[in-house]
Amino acid sequence: MITDAVVVDINQDQQDDLVVVGEWMPVSVFINVKGKLQNQTDSYFDKRFSGWWNTIVVDDFNKDKKPDLLVGNVGLNTQFTVNDHQPVEMYFKDFDNNGSVDPFLCFYIQGKSYPYVTRDEMLEQIGGLRKRFTTYSSYADITLNDIYKDEELMSAVHLQANHMETTLFMSGTDGKFIISELPIQVQYAPIHTITVLDYDRDGNEDILLCGNNNHAKLRLGKFDSNYGVLLKGNGKGKFSYVNQAKSGFNLQGDVRSVVELNGALFFGINQQPIITYKMK
């Protein structure tokens, strides 16, 4: 699912290009070639960074006159540890042919991929498997291949995510994007809003990242460890965390929009009134 997109001249040919992000998809670059957009993602990244991306902004954070990408992701404070060889995966199709789609989320534990769905959840959706998994112990250590044969899974839609970090991609000298490390506090919760500002008026761009998700399933828990993460920029593409006591932010809830107006920041938070912070 596409969650955000920006129009930007990526290759600096004076033509508008498109960068698209979303859930279960890589940060994707579409280059304007004679008025038609072509997917040239592989020309701008050394690998495909597939994540659960929420939002994207474009700026020139190191002042080299090239566009940089800052993309909000789910973060690292989750039950899922992923990499290129052990991604989190989703398989879905109508496995029992009853007219409804059956999704299986899978992730790796100690090198082996297991379905995240519990036995009870699976049997509520696919009752025909009840005879095969009569006890909890019979289900405890199974993989998706123990439930369905390879030929059954081949016809299912298969999605992967190998990158969960909110990430700053800087334009490199070779035209490709390279990752610039962000402070660990950025990864404490999902990022849904990115605001570029100069909070201390030193001429360098700073960043405010907000988000959270309080409506995940009970087993996943709440993702609510972001109270407004302020990063101070040095003008060279590097950022340091400004602690909450100094930044003054203490935002509670799921922040989904931030507007800067006349020296104030207005925060749209789900199921809450608008909250305003005045920049001094």
mmCIF file of C-alpha atoms in Angstrom:
data_model
loop_
_atom_site.group_PDB
_atom_site.id
_atom_site.type_symbol
_atom_site.label_atom_id
_atom_site.label_comp_id
_atom_site.label_asym_id
_atom_site.label_seq_id
_atom_site.Cartn_x
_atom_site.Cartn_y
_atom_site.Cartn_z
ATOM 1 C CA MET A 1 0.000 0.000 0.000
ATOM 2 C CA ILE A 2 1.432 3.352 -1.033
ATOM 3 C CA THR A 3 1.554 5.705 1.956
ATOM 4 C CA ASP A 4 3.422 8.733 0.611
ATOM 5 C CA ALA A 5 5.131 10.180 -2.471
ATOM 6 C CA VAL A 6 7.183 13.240 -3.394
ATOM 7 C CA VAL A 7 7.888 14.986 -6.678
ATOM 8 C CA VAL A 8 11.572 15.901 -7.018
ATOM 9 C CA ASP A 9 14.205 16.226 -9.729
ATOM 10 C CA ILE A 10 16.301 13.236 -8.667
ATOM 11 C CA ASN A 11 18.759 13.239 -11.582
ATOM 12 C CA GLN A 12 18.842 17.034 -11.874
ATOM 13 C CA ASP A 13 17.835 17.123 -15.538
ATOM 14 C CA GLN A 14 15.246 19.862 -14.916
ATOM 15 C CA GLN A 15 12.429 17.288 -15.128
ATOM 16 C CA ASP A 16 10.157 16.277 -12.254
ATOM 17 C CA ASP A 17 10.651 12.681 -11.083
ATOM 18 C CA LEU A 18 8.707 10.710 -8.477
ATOM 19 C CA VAL A 19 9.738 8.864 -5.304
ATOM 20 C CA VAL A 20 7.131 6.536 -3.791
ATOM 21 C CA VAL A 21 7.088 4.720 -0.426
ATOM 22 C CA GLY A 22 4.649 2.359 1.241
ATOM 23 C CA GLU A 23 4.037 -0.828 3.176
ATOM 24 C CA TRP A 24 5.827 -3.972 1.990
ATOM 25 C CA MET A 25 7.574 -2.080 -0.807
ATOM 26 C CA PRO A 26 10.994 -0.578 -1.452
ATOM 27 C CA VAL A 27 11.689 3.130 -1.595
ATOM 28 C CA SER A 28 10.958 3.424 -5.321
ATOM 29 C CA VAL A 29 12.344 5.977 -7.777
ATOM 30 C CA PHE A 30 10.471 6.756 -11.007
ATOM 31 C CA ILE A 31 12.467 8.864 -13.463
ATOM 32 C CA ASN A 32 10.788 11.135 -15.986
ATOM 33 C CA VAL A 33 11.903 9.964 -19.440
ATOM 34 C CA LYS A 34 10.343 12.037 -22.208
ATOM 35 C CA GLY A 35 7.191 12.588 -20.171
ATOM 36 C CA LYS A 36 6.801 8.999 -18.998
ATOM 37 C CA LEU A 37 7.815 7.682 -15.577
ATOM 38 C CA GLN A 38 10.158 4.685 -15.547
ATOM 39 C CA ASN A 39 10.976 2.644 -12.454
ATOM 40 C CA GLN A 40 14.742 3.058 -12.076
ATOM 41 C CA THR A 41 15.009 2.204 -8.381
ATOM 42 C CA ASP A 42 17.962 -0.149 -8.890
ATOM 43 C CA SER A 43 19.985 2.688 -10.444
ATOM 44 C CA TYR A 44 19.762 4.746 -7.242
ATOM 45 C CA PHE A 45 20.119 2.127 -4.492
ATOM 46 C CA ASP A 46 22.626 -0.689 -4.027
ATOM 47 C CA LYS A 47 19.775 -2.904 -2.848
ATOM 48 C CA ARG A 48 16.032 -2.728 -2.374
ATOM 49 C CA PHE A 49 15.100 -1.248 0.989
ATOM 50 C CA SER A 50 11.673 -2.785 1.508
ATOM 51 C CA GLY A 51 9.918 -1.663 4.690
ATOM 52 C CA TRP A 52 6.690 -0.572 6.320
ATOM 53 C CA TRP A 53 7.310 3.018 5.245
ATOM 54 C CA ASN A 54 4.897 5.747 6.404
ATOM 55 C CA THR A 55 6.138 9.113 5.145
ATOM 56 C CA ILE A 56 8.908 10.782 3.142
ATOM 57 C CA VAL A 57 10.440 14.254 2.826
ATOM 58 C CA VAL A 58 13.071 15.567 0.416
ATOM 59 C CA ASP A 59 15.662 18.152 1.399
ATOM 60 C CA ASP A 60 19.328 19.036 0.946
ATOM 61 C CA PHE A 61 20.597 18.241 4.429
ATOM 62 C CA ASN A 62 24.325 18.533 3.658
ATOM 63 C CA LYS A 63 24.036 21.566 1.362
ATOM 64 C CA ASP A 64 25.599 19.875 -1.669
ATOM 65 C CA LYS A 65 22.704 20.949 -3.912
ATOM 66 C CA LYS A 66 21.546 17.349 -4.328
ATOM 67 C CA PRO A 67 18.269 15.915 -2.993
ATOM 68 C CA ASP A 68 18.363 13.722 0.119
ATOM 69 C CA LEU A 69 15.523 11.491 1.301
ATOM 70 C CA LEU A 70 14.335 11.068 4.880
ATOM 71 C CA VAL A 71 11.800 8.254 5.178
ATOM 72 C CA GLY A 72 9.736 7.320 8.250
ATOM 73 C CA ASN A 73 9.469 3.619 9.035
ATOM 74 C CA VAL A 74 8.143 1.418 11.851
ATOM 75 C CA GLY A 75 11.458 1.539 13.754
ATOM 76 C CA LEU A 76 13.407 -1.107 15.659
ATOM 77 C CA ASN A 77 11.398 -1.278 18.884
ATOM 78 C CA THR A 78 9.292 -4.232 17.703
ATOM 79 C CA GLN A 79 9.189 -8.015 17.980
ATOM 80 C CA PHE A 80 10.593 -8.324 14.456
ATOM 81 C CA THR A 81 14.309 -8.415 13.686
ATOM 82 C CA VAL A 82 14.895 -8.363 9.945
ATOM 83 C CA ASN A 83 17.712 -8.311 7.404
ATOM 84 C CA ASP A 84 18.234 -9.246 3.756
ATOM 85 C CA HIS A 85 18.397 -12.961 4.518
ATOM 86 C CA GLN A 86 15.717 -13.058 7.218
ATOM 87 C CA PRO A 87 12.920 -10.650 6.272
ATOM 88 C CA VAL A 88 9.482 -10.440 7.763
ATOM 89 C CA GLU A 89 7.120 -11.996 5.226
ATOM 90 C CA MET A 90 3.465 -12.080 4.299
ATOM 91 C CA TYR A 91 1.762 -14.846 2.315
ATOM 92 C CA PHE A 92 -1.873 -14.482 1.407
ATOM 93 C CA LYS A 93 -4.534 -16.037 -0.769
ATOM 94 C CA ASP A 94 -7.833 -17.860 -0.302
ATOM 95 C CA PHE A 95 -6.203 -21.030 1.022
ATOM 96 C CA ASP A 96 -9.468 -22.810 1.902
ATOM 97 C CA ASN A 97 -11.447 -21.575 -1.121
ATOM 98 C CA ASN A 98 -14.253 -20.036 0.925
ATOM 99 C CA GLY A 99 -14.181 -16.627 -0.753
ATOM 100 C CA SER A 100 -12.084 -14.765 1.815
ATOM 101 C CA VAL A 101 -8.356 -14.009 1.816
ATOM 102 C CA ASP A 102 -6.211 -15.773 4.425
ATOM 103 C CA PRO A 103 -3.035 -13.860 5.417
ATOM 104 C CA PHE A 104 -0.007 -15.417 7.117
ATOM 105 C CA LEU A 105 2.564 -13.078 8.647
ATOM 106 C CA CYS A 106 5.886 -14.866 9.210
ATOM 107 C CA PHE A 107 9.134 -13.805 10.851
ATOM 108 C CA TYR A 108 12.421 -15.391 11.819
ATOM 109 C CA ILE A 109 13.433 -16.640 15.249
ATOM 110 C CA GLN A 110 16.978 -18.029 15.542
ATOM 111 C CA GLY A 111 17.273 -18.535 11.809
ATOM 112 C CA LYS A 112 13.903 -20.196 11.229
ATOM 113 C CA SER A 113 10.723 -18.561 9.922
ATOM 114 C CA TYR A 114 7.489 -19.139 11.868
ATOM 115 C CA PRO A 115 3.894 -17.963 11.354
ATOM 116 C CA TYR A 116 3.073 -15.111 13.718
ATOM 117 C CA VAL A 117 -0.585 -16.130 13.882
ATOM 118 C CA THR A 118 -1.547 -18.220 16.905
ATOM 119 C CA ARG A 119 -3.249 -21.595 16.587
ATOM 120 C CA ASP A 120 -6.571 -20.140 17.757
ATOM 121 C CA GLU A 121 -6.386 -17.270 15.265
ATOM 122 C CA MET A 122 -5.532 -19.626 12.430
ATOM 123 C CA LEU A 123 -8.386 -22.036 13.206
ATOM 124 C CA GLU A 124 -10.889 -19.173 13.429
ATOM 125 C CA GLN A 125 -9.948 -18.280 9.862
ATOM 126 C CA ILE A 126 -9.293 -21.759 8.422
ATOM 127 C CA GLY A 127 -11.376 -24.262 10.336
ATOM 128 C CA GLY A 128 -10.374 -27.125 8.053
ATOM 129 C CA LEU A 129 -6.960 -27.289 9.728
ATOM 130 C CA ARG A 130 -8.467 -28.167 13.110
ATOM 131 C CA LYS A 131 -8.029 -31.918 12.542
ATOM 132 C CA ARG A 132 -4.313 -31.496 11.810
ATOM 133 C CA PHE A 133 -3.504 -29.320 14.820
ATOM 134 C CA THR A 134 -5.559 -30.781 17.645
ATOM 135 C CA THR A 135 -3.312 -29.410 20.414
ATOM 136 C CA TYR A 136 -1.239 -26.321 21.038
ATOM 137 C CA SER A 137 1.929 -28.404 21.212
ATOM 138 C CA SER A 138 1.265 -29.790 17.735
ATOM 139 C CA TYR A 139 1.283 -26.224 16.415
ATOM 140 C CA ALA A 140 4.047 -24.742 18.551
ATOM 141 C CA ASP A 141 7.066 -25.385 16.311
ATOM 142 C CA ILE A 142 5.579 -25.546 12.829
ATOM 143 C CA THR A 143 6.589 -23.455 9.842
ATOM 144 C CA LEU A 144 4.329 -22.321 7.030
ATOM 145 C CA ASN A 145 5.707 -25.176 4.911
ATOM 146 C CA ASP A 146 4.397 -27.582 7.547
ATOM 147 C CA ILE A 147 0.909 -26.185 6.953
ATOM 148 C CA TYR A 148 0.960 -25.853 3.171
ATOM 149 C CA LYS A 149 2.965 -27.528 0.437
ATOM 150 C CA ASP A 150 5.327 -25.571 -1.802
ATOM 151 C CA GLU A 151 2.944 -25.732 -4.744
ATOM 152 C CA GLU A 152 0.169 -24.218 -2.611
ATOM 153 C CA LEU A 153 2.417 -21.364 -1.507
ATOM 154 C CA MET A 154 3.645 -20.671 -5.047
ATOM 155 C CA SER A 155 0.232 -19.343 -6.018
ATOM 156 C CA ALA A 156 0.008 -17.106 -2.946
ATOM 157 C CA VAL A 157 1.030 -13.435 -2.991
ATOM 158 C CA HIS A 158 4.386 -13.146 -1.217
ATOM 159 C CA LEU A 159 5.531 -9.861 0.340
ATOM 160 C CA GLN A 160 8.806 -9.143 2.159
ATOM 161 C CA ALA A 161 10.268 -6.376 4.301
ATOM 162 C CA ASN A 162 14.003 -6.331 5.011
ATOM 163 C CA HIS A 163 14.410 -2.857 6.511
ATOM 164 C CA MET A 164 12.548 -1.440 9.513
ATOM 165 C CA GLU A 165 14.632 1.624 10.400
ATOM 166 C CA THR A 166 13.530 5.173 9.772
ATOM 167 C CA THR A 167 16.296 6.125 7.367
ATOM 168 C CA LEU A 168 18.126 9.131 5.968
ATOM 169 C CA PHE A 169 19.305 8.447 2.413
ATOM 170 C CA MET A 170 21.970 10.942 1.287
ATOM 171 C CA SER A 171 22.856 11.564 -2.352
ATOM 172 C CA GLY A 172 26.296 10.124 -3.012
ATOM 173 C CA THR A 173 28.955 11.305 -5.431
ATOM 174 C CA ASP A 174 28.085 8.439 -7.792
ATOM 175 C CA GLY A 175 24.432 9.452 -7.936
ATOM 176 C CA LYS A 176 23.259 6.646 -5.679
ATOM 177 C CA PHE A 177 21.723 7.071 -2.244
ATOM 178 C CA ILE A 178 23.688 5.990 0.800
ATOM 179 C CA ILE A 179 22.487 5.640 4.385
ATOM 180 C CA SER A 180 23.492 8.263 6.935
ATOM 181 C CA GLU A 181 23.098 7.003 10.492
ATOM 182 C CA LEU A 182 20.460 8.612 12.714
ATOM 183 C CA PRO A 183 20.371 8.645 16.538
ATOM 184 C CA ILE A 184 18.887 5.483 18.062
ATOM 185 C CA GLN A 185 16.032 7.471 19.665
ATOM 186 C CA VAL A 186 14.543 7.853 16.169
ATOM 187 C CA GLN A 187 13.911 4.092 16.080
ATOM 188 C CA TYR A 188 11.913 3.856 19.320
ATOM 189 C CA ALA A 189 8.510 4.086 17.583
ATOM 190 C CA PRO A 190 6.928 4.363 14.119
ATOM 191 C CA ILE A 191 7.499 7.723 12.412
ATOM 192 C CA HIS A 192 4.478 9.224 10.633
ATOM 193 C CA THR A 193 5.429 12.908 10.398
ATOM 194 C CA ILE A 194 8.714 14.611 9.501
ATOM 195 C CA THR A 195 9.089 18.354 9.977
ATOM 196 C CA VAL A 196 12.209 20.176 8.781
ATOM 197 C CA LEU A 197 12.860 23.368 10.763
ATOM 198 C CA ASP A 198 15.638 25.472 12.277
ATOM 199 C CA TYR A 199 14.591 25.424 15.922
ATOM 200 C CA ASP A 200 17.743 27.098 17.281
ATOM 201 C CA ARG A 201 18.147 29.547 14.366
ATOM 202 C CA ASP A 202 21.776 28.610 13.710
ATOM 203 C CA GLY A 203 21.262 28.421 9.949
ATOM 204 C CA ASN A 204 21.315 24.610 9.853
ATOM 205 C CA GLU A 205 18.233 22.502 9.278
ATOM 206 C CA ASP A 206 16.943 20.445 12.184
ATOM 207 C CA ILE A 207 14.302 17.697 12.165
ATOM 208 C CA LEU A 208 11.273 16.886 14.287
ATOM 209 C CA LEU A 209 9.943 13.336 13.985
ATOM 210 C CA CYS A 210 6.608 12.242 15.449
ATOM 211 C CA GLY A 211 4.350 9.218 15.203
ATOM 212 C CA ASN A 212 3.383 6.226 17.402
ATOM 213 C CA ASN A 213 0.689 3.597 16.951
ATOM 214 C CA ASN A 214 -1.592 2.844 19.880
ATOM 215 C CA HIS A 215 -3.958 0.608 17.903
ATOM 216 C CA ALA A 216 -1.869 -2.485 17.203
ATOM 217 C CA LYS A 217 -3.104 -5.916 18.215
ATOM 218 C CA LEU A 218 -2.714 -6.753 21.898
ATOM 219 C CA ARG A 219 -0.004 -9.332 21.249
ATOM 220 C CA LEU A 220 2.128 -6.744 19.433
ATOM 221 C CA GLY A 221 1.669 -4.105 22.107
ATOM 222 C CA LYS A 222 1.555 -0.347 21.714
ATOM 223 C CA PHE A 223 4.188 1.538 19.720
ATOM 224 C CA ASP A 224 4.095 4.731 21.780
ATOM 225 C CA SER A 225 7.684 5.633 22.726
ATOM 226 C CA ASN A 226 7.906 8.802 20.629
ATOM 227 C CA TYR A 227 7.139 12.038 22.511
ATOM 228 C CA GLY A 228 8.415 14.278 19.726
ATOM 229 C CA VAL A 229 11.987 13.452 18.710
ATOM 230 C CA LEU A 230 13.990 16.594 17.904
ATOM 231 C CA LEU A 231 17.282 16.241 16.019
ATOM 232 C CA LYS A 232 19.849 19.019 15.727
ATOM 233 C CA GLY A 233 21.590 19.236 12.350
ATOM 234 C CA ASN A 234 25.181 20.323 11.758
ATOM 235 C CA GLY A 235 24.590 21.403 8.154
ATOM 236 C CA LYS A 236 26.680 18.491 6.858
ATOM 237 C CA GLY A 237 24.035 15.787 6.948
ATOM 238 C CA LYS A 238 24.666 14.635 10.518
ATOM 239 C CA PHE A 239 22.123 14.881 13.327
ATOM 240 C CA SER A 240 22.221 14.560 17.107
ATOM 241 C CA TYR A 241 19.356 13.883 19.499
ATOM 242 C CA VAL A 242 18.048 16.747 21.653
ATOM 243 C CA ASN A 243 16.774 15.284 24.918
ATOM 244 C CA GLN A 244 13.162 15.824 25.924
ATOM 245 C CA ALA A 245 13.993 18.109 28.841
ATOM 246 C CA LYS A 246 15.765 20.484 26.467
ATOM 247 C CA SER A 247 13.434 20.203 23.490
ATOM 248 C CA GLY A 248 10.318 20.656 25.638
ATOM 249 C CA PHE A 249 8.219 18.173 23.664
ATOM 250 C CA ASN A 250 5.965 15.802 25.567
ATOM 251 C CA LEU A 251 3.488 14.606 22.959
ATOM 252 C CA GLN A 252 1.190 11.732 23.877
ATOM 253 C CA GLY A 253 -0.716 9.647 21.349
ATOM 254 C CA ASP A 254 -0.654 9.012 17.607
ATOM 255 C CA VAL A 255 0.645 12.137 15.862
ATOM 256 C CA ARG A 256 -0.386 12.162 12.215
ATOM 257 C CA SER A 257 0.174 15.753 11.084
ATOM 258 C CA VAL A 258 2.331 18.743 12.014
ATOM 259 C CA VAL A 259 1.939 22.256 10.629
ATOM 260 C CA GLU A 260 4.397 25.103 11.236
ATOM 261 C CA LEU A 261 2.740 28.529 11.214
ATOM 262 C CA ASN A 262 3.923 31.917 12.492
ATOM 263 C CA GLY A 263 6.536 30.465 14.816
ATOM 264 C CA ALA A 264 4.254 27.788 16.245
ATOM 265 C CA LEU A 265 3.834 24.054 15.637
ATOM 266 C CA PHE A 266 0.320 22.614 15.470
ATOM 267 C CA PHE A 267 0.027 18.864 16.089
ATOM 268 C CA GLY A 268 -2.846 16.744 14.819
ATOM 269 C CA ILE A 269 -3.180 13.709 17.103
ATOM 270 C CA ASN A 270 -5.742 10.947 16.657
ATOM 271 C CA GLN A 271 -8.750 11.293 19.008
ATOM 272 C CA GLN A 272 -7.300 14.419 20.623
ATOM 273 C CA PRO A 273 -7.668 18.190 20.245
ATOM 274 C CA ILE A 274 -4.973 20.036 18.287
ATOM 275 C CA ILE A 275 -1.909 20.716 20.440
ATOM 276 C CA THR A 276 0.259 23.789 19.903
ATOM 277 C CA TYR A 277 3.912 24.400 20.788
ATOM 278 C CA LYS A 278 5.412 27.872 20.455
ATOM 279 C CA MET A 279 8.997 28.021 19.209
ATOM 280 C CA LYS A 280 11.063 30.449 21.272
#
